[in-house]
Every structure is written in structure tokens, then in C-alpha cells.
């Protein structure tokens, strides 16, 4: 029995290898695009969840303390960006806002006069704090400004990455 020559099938093997390599490259390109879209959707979803959580806590405070104007019924956290530094990712901002609002939720239901009469007291308690392991990094949060409007307290904070040398 005679074995056929490989040269007969060489063109077919090259075509088959080209098709298989094209399938692999196409699958890799598709996965890159798919992963990028999923990452963007995840960021948008986390931002929407944060906004939903903020609105629910604001509604809860408004319903609970709707009859008294001299009581803190909601706390809003705003992050002041530093122009000289690289801006923080939205997920990191949301996690830091969560942790700061958890620390400051003690003030809900308290009289507005606590902050109005002695803002340094609040600044001493919560003014500069280090939050550990937020997306595998440590951040120092400092309260810059506090505004009180109709029982709604807005805290403007600055966030910087923790540097143990400084």
C-alpha cells in the first residue's frame, strides 16, 4: 500500500490553520470588547447603587424627622477633587463616601445647634481620618467644609492616598 504525499494536503492544512488562528484571534478580540463593556456597566451600576442608597437614606431621614426643622435629617458627602493629583476612580469615591457617611450617621437626629455652635467639635472627632484597605489602598479623608441648610448637612471632604513617609 502506498502512502500519499504530504504535498497534496499542504494547502488544505494551511487553510485549516488559517481558519483556526482567525477563530482564536476573533474570539480574543470579542472577549476584550465584552470585558470592557462589562467593566463600564459595572461602574455605572455601582454609581447608580450609590445614588439609590443616598436617596433612600435621605428619604428615611426626611420621613423620620419631618416635623422638626432643628434636627439633622440627612447627611450629604461631596468629594472635592484636587486638580494637581490624578482623579479618583468612581468606585473608590463611592466606597469612601459609604465609609464616611457610616461614620457621620451618628449625627442624624441630633440638633443642628451641635454643628452650628461648635463646628470644631465635629472637625476634631471626624476631621482627619485614615480609611484602610479601600480597593487595596489606604486613604486619608479630611473634612474641609460643612454646610447646614434646612436640616441637611453637606460635608465637603478631600481624599488623598495615604503616604506613611509624610
PDB file of C-alpha atoms in Angstrom:
ATOM      1  CA  UNK A   1       0.000   0.000   0.000  1.00  0.00           C
ATOM      2  CA  UNK A   2       1.286   3.363  -0.933  1.00  0.00           C
ATOM      3  CA  UNK A   3       1.161   6.411   1.418  1.00  0.00           C
ATOM      4  CA  UNK A   4       0.022   9.610  -0.289  1.00  0.00           C
ATOM      5  CA  UNK A   5       2.418  12.531  -0.372  1.00  0.00           C
ATOM      6  CA  UNK A   6       2.030  15.331   2.178  1.00  0.00           C
ATOM      7  CA  UNK A   7       2.297  17.965  -0.535  1.00  0.00           C
ATOM      8  CA  UNK A   8      -1.200  17.049  -1.648  1.00  0.00           C
ATOM      9  CA  UNK A   9      -2.695  18.125   1.672  1.00  0.00           C
ATOM     10  CA  UNK A  10      -0.348  21.017   2.434  1.00  0.00           C
ATOM     11  CA  UNK A  11      -2.659  23.698   1.007  1.00  0.00           C
ATOM     12  CA  UNK A  12      -5.642  22.277   2.900  1.00  0.00           C
ATOM     13  CA  UNK A  13      -3.662  22.188   6.138  1.00  0.00           C
ATOM     14  CA  UNK A  14      -2.579  25.812   5.651  1.00  0.00           C
ATOM     15  CA  UNK A  15      -6.157  26.878   5.001  1.00  0.00           C
ATOM     16  CA  UNK A  16      -7.359  24.965   8.075  1.00  0.00           C
ATOM     17  CA  UNK A  17      -4.618  26.528  10.242  1.00  0.00           C
ATOM     18  CA  UNK A  18      -5.522  29.997   8.936  1.00  0.00           C
ATOM     19  CA  UNK A  19      -9.192  29.450   9.780  1.00  0.00           C
ATOM     20  CA  UNK A  20      -8.401  28.163  13.284  1.00  0.00           C
ATOM     21  CA  UNK A  21      -5.998  31.046  14.002  1.00  0.00           C
ATOM     22  CA  UNK A  22      -8.619  33.512  12.716  1.00  0.00           C
ATOM     23  CA  UNK A  23     -11.185  31.981  15.074  1.00  0.00           C
ATOM     24  CA  UNK A  24      -8.784  32.317  18.015  1.00  0.00           C
ATOM     25  CA  UNK A  25      -7.916  35.933  17.198  1.00  0.00           C
ATOM     26  CA  UNK A  26     -11.593  36.773  16.665  1.00  0.00           C
ATOM     27  CA  UNK A  27     -12.561  35.191  19.992  1.00  0.00           C
ATOM     28  CA  UNK A  28      -9.822  37.143  21.772  1.00  0.00           C
ATOM     29  CA  UNK A  29     -10.956  40.432  20.204  1.00  0.00           C
ATOM     30  CA  UNK A  30     -14.577  39.668  21.128  1.00  0.00           C
ATOM     31  CA  UNK A  31     -13.614  38.932  24.753  1.00  0.00           C
ATOM     32  CA  UNK A  32     -11.643  42.178  25.010  1.00  0.00           C
ATOM     33  CA  UNK A  33     -14.640  44.196  23.825  1.00  0.00           C
ATOM     34  CA  UNK A  34     -17.045  42.212  26.015  1.00  0.00           C
ATOM     35  CA  UNK A  35     -14.857  42.636  29.118  1.00  0.00           C
ATOM     36  CA  UNK A  36     -14.533  46.374  28.524  1.00  0.00           C
ATOM     37  CA  UNK A  37     -18.312  46.748  28.186  1.00  0.00           C
ATOM     38  CA  UNK A  38     -18.915  44.714  31.345  1.00  0.00           C
ATOM     39  CA  UNK A  39     -16.430  46.849  33.284  1.00  0.00           C
ATOM     40  CA  UNK A  40     -18.167  50.049  32.174  1.00  0.00           C
ATOM     41  CA  UNK A  41     -21.575  48.591  33.068  1.00  0.00           C
ATOM     42  CA  UNK A  42     -20.227  47.587  36.480  1.00  0.00           C
ATOM     43  CA  UNK A  43     -19.028  51.149  37.155  1.00  0.00           C
ATOM     44  CA  UNK A  44     -22.367  52.604  36.073  1.00  0.00           C
ATOM     45  CA  UNK A  45     -24.227  50.054  38.196  1.00  0.00           C
ATOM     46  CA  UNK A  46     -22.151  50.890  41.282  1.00  0.00           C
ATOM     47  CA  UNK A  47     -22.735  54.602  40.758  1.00  0.00           C
ATOM     48  CA  UNK A  48     -26.476  54.063  40.437  1.00  0.00           C
ATOM     49  CA  UNK A  49     -26.495  51.861  43.554  1.00  0.00           C
ATOM     50  CA  UNK A  50     -24.681  54.593  45.485  1.00  0.00           C
ATOM     51  CA  UNK A  51     -27.167  57.229  44.327  1.00  0.00           C
ATOM     52  CA  UNK A  52     -30.057  54.918  45.244  1.00  0.00           C
ATOM     53  CA  UNK A  53     -28.593  54.322  48.704  1.00  0.00           C
ATOM     54  CA  UNK A  54     -28.108  58.064  49.237  1.00  0.00           C
ATOM     55  CA  UNK A  55     -31.661  58.823  48.159  1.00  0.00           C
ATOM     56  CA  UNK A  56     -33.127  56.083  50.361  1.00  0.00           C
ATOM     57  CA  UNK A  57     -31.237  57.356  53.412  1.00  0.00           C
ATOM     58  CA  UNK A  58     -32.342  60.895  52.597  1.00  0.00           C
ATOM     59  CA  UNK A  59     -35.980  59.780  52.317  1.00  0.00           C
ATOM     60  CA  UNK A  60     -35.689  57.865  55.579  1.00  0.00           C
ATOM     61  CA  UNK A  61     -34.335  60.934  57.362  1.00  0.00           C
ATOM     62  CA  UNK A  62     -36.992  63.185  55.869  1.00  0.00           C
ATOM     63  CA  UNK A  63     -39.807  60.842  56.905  1.00  0.00           C
ATOM     64  CA  UNK A  64     -38.417  60.292  60.373  1.00  0.00           C
ATOM     65  CA  UNK A  65     -37.788  63.941  61.218  1.00  0.00           C
ATOM     66  CA  UNK A  66     -40.343  65.687  59.018  1.00  0.00           C
ATOM     67  CA  UNK A  67     -41.984  67.607  61.875  1.00  0.00           C
ATOM     68  CA  UNK A  68     -38.841  69.148  63.331  1.00  0.00           C
ATOM     69  CA  UNK A  69     -36.738  71.686  61.461  1.00  0.00           C
ATOM     70  CA  UNK A  70     -33.951  71.962  64.010  1.00  0.00           C
ATOM     71  CA  UNK A  71     -32.846  68.358  63.598  1.00  0.00           C
ATOM     72  CA  UNK A  72     -30.282  66.924  61.180  1.00  0.00           C
ATOM     73  CA  UNK A  73     -32.258  64.614  58.919  1.00  0.00           C
ATOM     74  CA  UNK A  74     -29.811  63.949  56.095  1.00  0.00           C
ATOM     75  CA  UNK A  75     -26.070  63.973  55.544  1.00  0.00           C
ATOM     76  CA  UNK A  76     -24.553  64.527  52.110  1.00  0.00           C
ATOM     77  CA  UNK A  77     -20.900  63.804  51.346  1.00  0.00           C
ATOM     78  CA  UNK A  78     -19.161  65.612  48.483  1.00  0.00           C
ATOM     79  CA  UNK A  79     -15.593  64.881  47.440  1.00  0.00           C
ATOM     80  CA  UNK A  80     -13.515  67.882  46.494  1.00  0.00           C
ATOM     81  CA  UNK A  81     -11.093  66.958  43.712  1.00  0.00           C
ATOM     82  CA  UNK A  82      -7.503  68.146  43.795  1.00  0.00           C
ATOM     83  CA  UNK A  83      -6.528  69.493  40.374  1.00  0.00           C
ATOM     84  CA  UNK A  84      -2.846  68.658  40.805  1.00  0.00           C
ATOM     85  CA  UNK A  85      -3.476  64.982  41.534  1.00  0.00           C
ATOM     86  CA  UNK A  86      -4.872  62.194  39.443  1.00  0.00           C
ATOM     87  CA  UNK A  87      -8.670  61.951  39.906  1.00  0.00           C
ATOM     88  CA  UNK A  88     -10.020  59.026  41.895  1.00  0.00           C
ATOM     89  CA  UNK A  89     -11.990  56.234  40.308  1.00  0.00           C
ATOM     90  CA  UNK A  90     -15.779  56.370  40.782  1.00  0.00           C
ATOM     91  CA  UNK A  91     -15.800  53.046  42.646  1.00  0.00           C
ATOM     92  CA  UNK A  92     -13.232  54.312  45.137  1.00  0.00           C
ATOM     93  CA  UNK A  93     -15.204  57.540  45.587  1.00  0.00           C
ATOM     94  CA  UNK A  94     -18.393  55.577  46.267  1.00  0.00           C
ATOM     95  CA  UNK A  95     -16.700  53.313  48.823  1.00  0.00           C
ATOM     96  CA  UNK A  96     -15.121  56.266  50.622  1.00  0.00           C
ATOM     97  CA  UNK A  97     -18.465  58.110  50.659  1.00  0.00           C
ATOM     98  CA  UNK A  98     -20.077  54.998  52.169  1.00  0.00           C
ATOM     99  CA  UNK A  99     -17.488  54.743  54.922  1.00  0.00           C
ATOM    100  CA  UNK A 100     -17.587  58.465  55.736  1.00  0.00           C
ATOM    101  CA  UNK A 101     -21.390  58.519  55.804  1.00  0.00           C
ATOM    102  CA  UNK A 102     -21.357  55.450  58.099  1.00  0.00           C
ATOM    103  CA  UNK A 103     -19.084  57.363  60.472  1.00  0.00           C
ATOM    104  CA  UNK A 104     -21.174  60.527  60.334  1.00  0.00           C
ATOM    105  CA  UNK A 105     -24.604  58.912  60.576  1.00  0.00           C
ATOM    106  CA  UNK A 106     -24.296  59.328  64.355  1.00  0.00           C
ATOM    107  CA  UNK A 107     -25.183  62.977  63.771  1.00  0.00           C
ATOM    108  CA  UNK A 108     -28.598  62.122  62.288  1.00  0.00           C
ATOM    109  CA  UNK A 109     -31.393  63.059  64.633  1.00  0.00           C
ATOM    110  CA  UNK A 110     -29.182  65.414  66.635  1.00  0.00           C
ATOM    111  CA  UNK A 111     -29.901  69.099  66.977  1.00  0.00           C
ATOM    112  CA  UNK A 112     -28.482  71.363  64.280  1.00  0.00           C
ATOM    113  CA  UNK A 113     -27.069  73.556  67.024  1.00  0.00           C
ATOM    114  CA  UNK A 114     -24.396  70.916  67.737  1.00  0.00           C
ATOM    115  CA  UNK A 115     -22.683  71.718  64.462  1.00  0.00           C
ATOM    116  CA  UNK A 116     -23.756  75.337  64.299  1.00  0.00           C
ATOM    117  CA  UNK A 117     -22.399  76.341  67.724  1.00  0.00           C
ATOM    118  CA  UNK A 118     -19.184  74.335  67.693  1.00  0.00           C
ATOM    119  CA  UNK A 119     -18.077  73.124  64.237  1.00  0.00           C
ATOM    120  CA  UNK A 120     -14.568  72.479  65.569  1.00  0.00           C
ATOM    121  CA  UNK A 121     -16.014  69.743  67.791  1.00  0.00           C
ATOM    122  CA  UNK A 122     -17.205  67.793  64.751  1.00  0.00           C
ATOM    123  CA  UNK A 123     -13.958  68.528  62.946  1.00  0.00           C
ATOM    124  CA  UNK A 124     -11.952  67.194  65.914  1.00  0.00           C
ATOM    125  CA  UNK A 125     -13.996  63.991  66.048  1.00  0.00           C
ATOM    126  CA  UNK A 126     -14.216  63.248  62.344  1.00  0.00           C
ATOM    127  CA  UNK A 127     -11.882  65.828  60.785  1.00  0.00           C
ATOM    128  CA  UNK A 128      -8.946  63.738  59.549  1.00  0.00           C
ATOM    129  CA  UNK A 129      -9.266  60.002  59.380  1.00  0.00           C
ATOM    130  CA  UNK A 130      -7.457  57.173  57.601  1.00  0.00           C
ATOM    131  CA  UNK A 131      -9.558  54.533  55.882  1.00  0.00           C
ATOM    132  CA  UNK A 132      -7.699  51.285  55.424  1.00  0.00           C
ATOM    133  CA  UNK A 133      -7.969  48.795  52.579  1.00  0.00           C
ATOM    134  CA  UNK A 134     -10.278  50.655  50.214  1.00  0.00           C
ATOM    135  CA  UNK A 135      -9.642  48.780  46.965  1.00  0.00           C
ATOM    136  CA  UNK A 136      -6.319  47.570  48.404  1.00  0.00           C
ATOM    137  CA  UNK A 137      -5.082  51.088  49.216  1.00  0.00           C
ATOM    138  CA  UNK A 138      -5.267  53.357  52.244  1.00  0.00           C
ATOM    139  CA  UNK A 139      -6.765  56.847  52.022  1.00  0.00           C
ATOM    140  CA  UNK A 140      -6.724  59.867  54.302  1.00  0.00           C
ATOM    141  CA  UNK A 141     -10.005  61.784  54.391  1.00  0.00           C
ATOM    142  CA  UNK A 142     -10.233  65.295  55.769  1.00  0.00           C
ATOM    143  CA  UNK A 143     -13.351  67.405  56.255  1.00  0.00           C
ATOM    144  CA  UNK A 144     -12.865  70.794  54.612  1.00  0.00           C
ATOM    145  CA  UNK A 145     -16.280  72.460  54.838  1.00  0.00           C
ATOM    146  CA  UNK A 146     -19.646  71.851  56.480  1.00  0.00           C
ATOM    147  CA  UNK A 147     -22.901  73.437  55.330  1.00  0.00           C
ATOM    148  CA  UNK A 148     -26.258  73.209  57.084  1.00  0.00           C
ATOM    149  CA  UNK A 149     -29.403  74.018  55.127  1.00  0.00           C
ATOM    150  CA  UNK A 150     -32.858  73.085  56.481  1.00  0.00           C
ATOM    151  CA  UNK A 151     -31.612  70.112  58.466  1.00  0.00           C
ATOM    152  CA  UNK A 152     -29.454  68.841  55.630  1.00  0.00           C
ATOM    153  CA  UNK A 153     -25.727  68.791  56.377  1.00  0.00           C
ATOM    154  CA  UNK A 154     -23.287  68.749  53.475  1.00  0.00           C
ATOM    155  CA  UNK A 155     -19.699  67.776  54.183  1.00  0.00           C
ATOM    156  CA  UNK A 156     -17.032  68.663  51.622  1.00  0.00           C
ATOM    157  CA  UNK A 157     -14.082  66.325  52.038  1.00  0.00           C
ATOM    158  CA  UNK A 158     -10.683  65.870  50.441  1.00  0.00           C
ATOM    159  CA  UNK A 159      -9.260  62.435  49.779  1.00  0.00           C
ATOM    160  CA  UNK A 160      -5.628  61.583  49.272  1.00  0.00           C
ATOM    161  CA  UNK A 161      -3.743  58.350  49.203  1.00  0.00           C
ATOM    162  CA  UNK A 162      -2.054  57.507  52.495  1.00  0.00           C
ATOM    163  CA  UNK A 163       1.700  58.018  52.411  1.00  0.00           C
ATOM    164  CA  UNK A 164       3.453  56.763  55.575  1.00  0.00           C
ATOM    165  CA  UNK A 165       6.580  58.854  54.877  1.00  0.00           C
ATOM    166  CA  UNK A 166       4.723  62.159  55.220  1.00  0.00           C
TER     167      UNK A 166
END
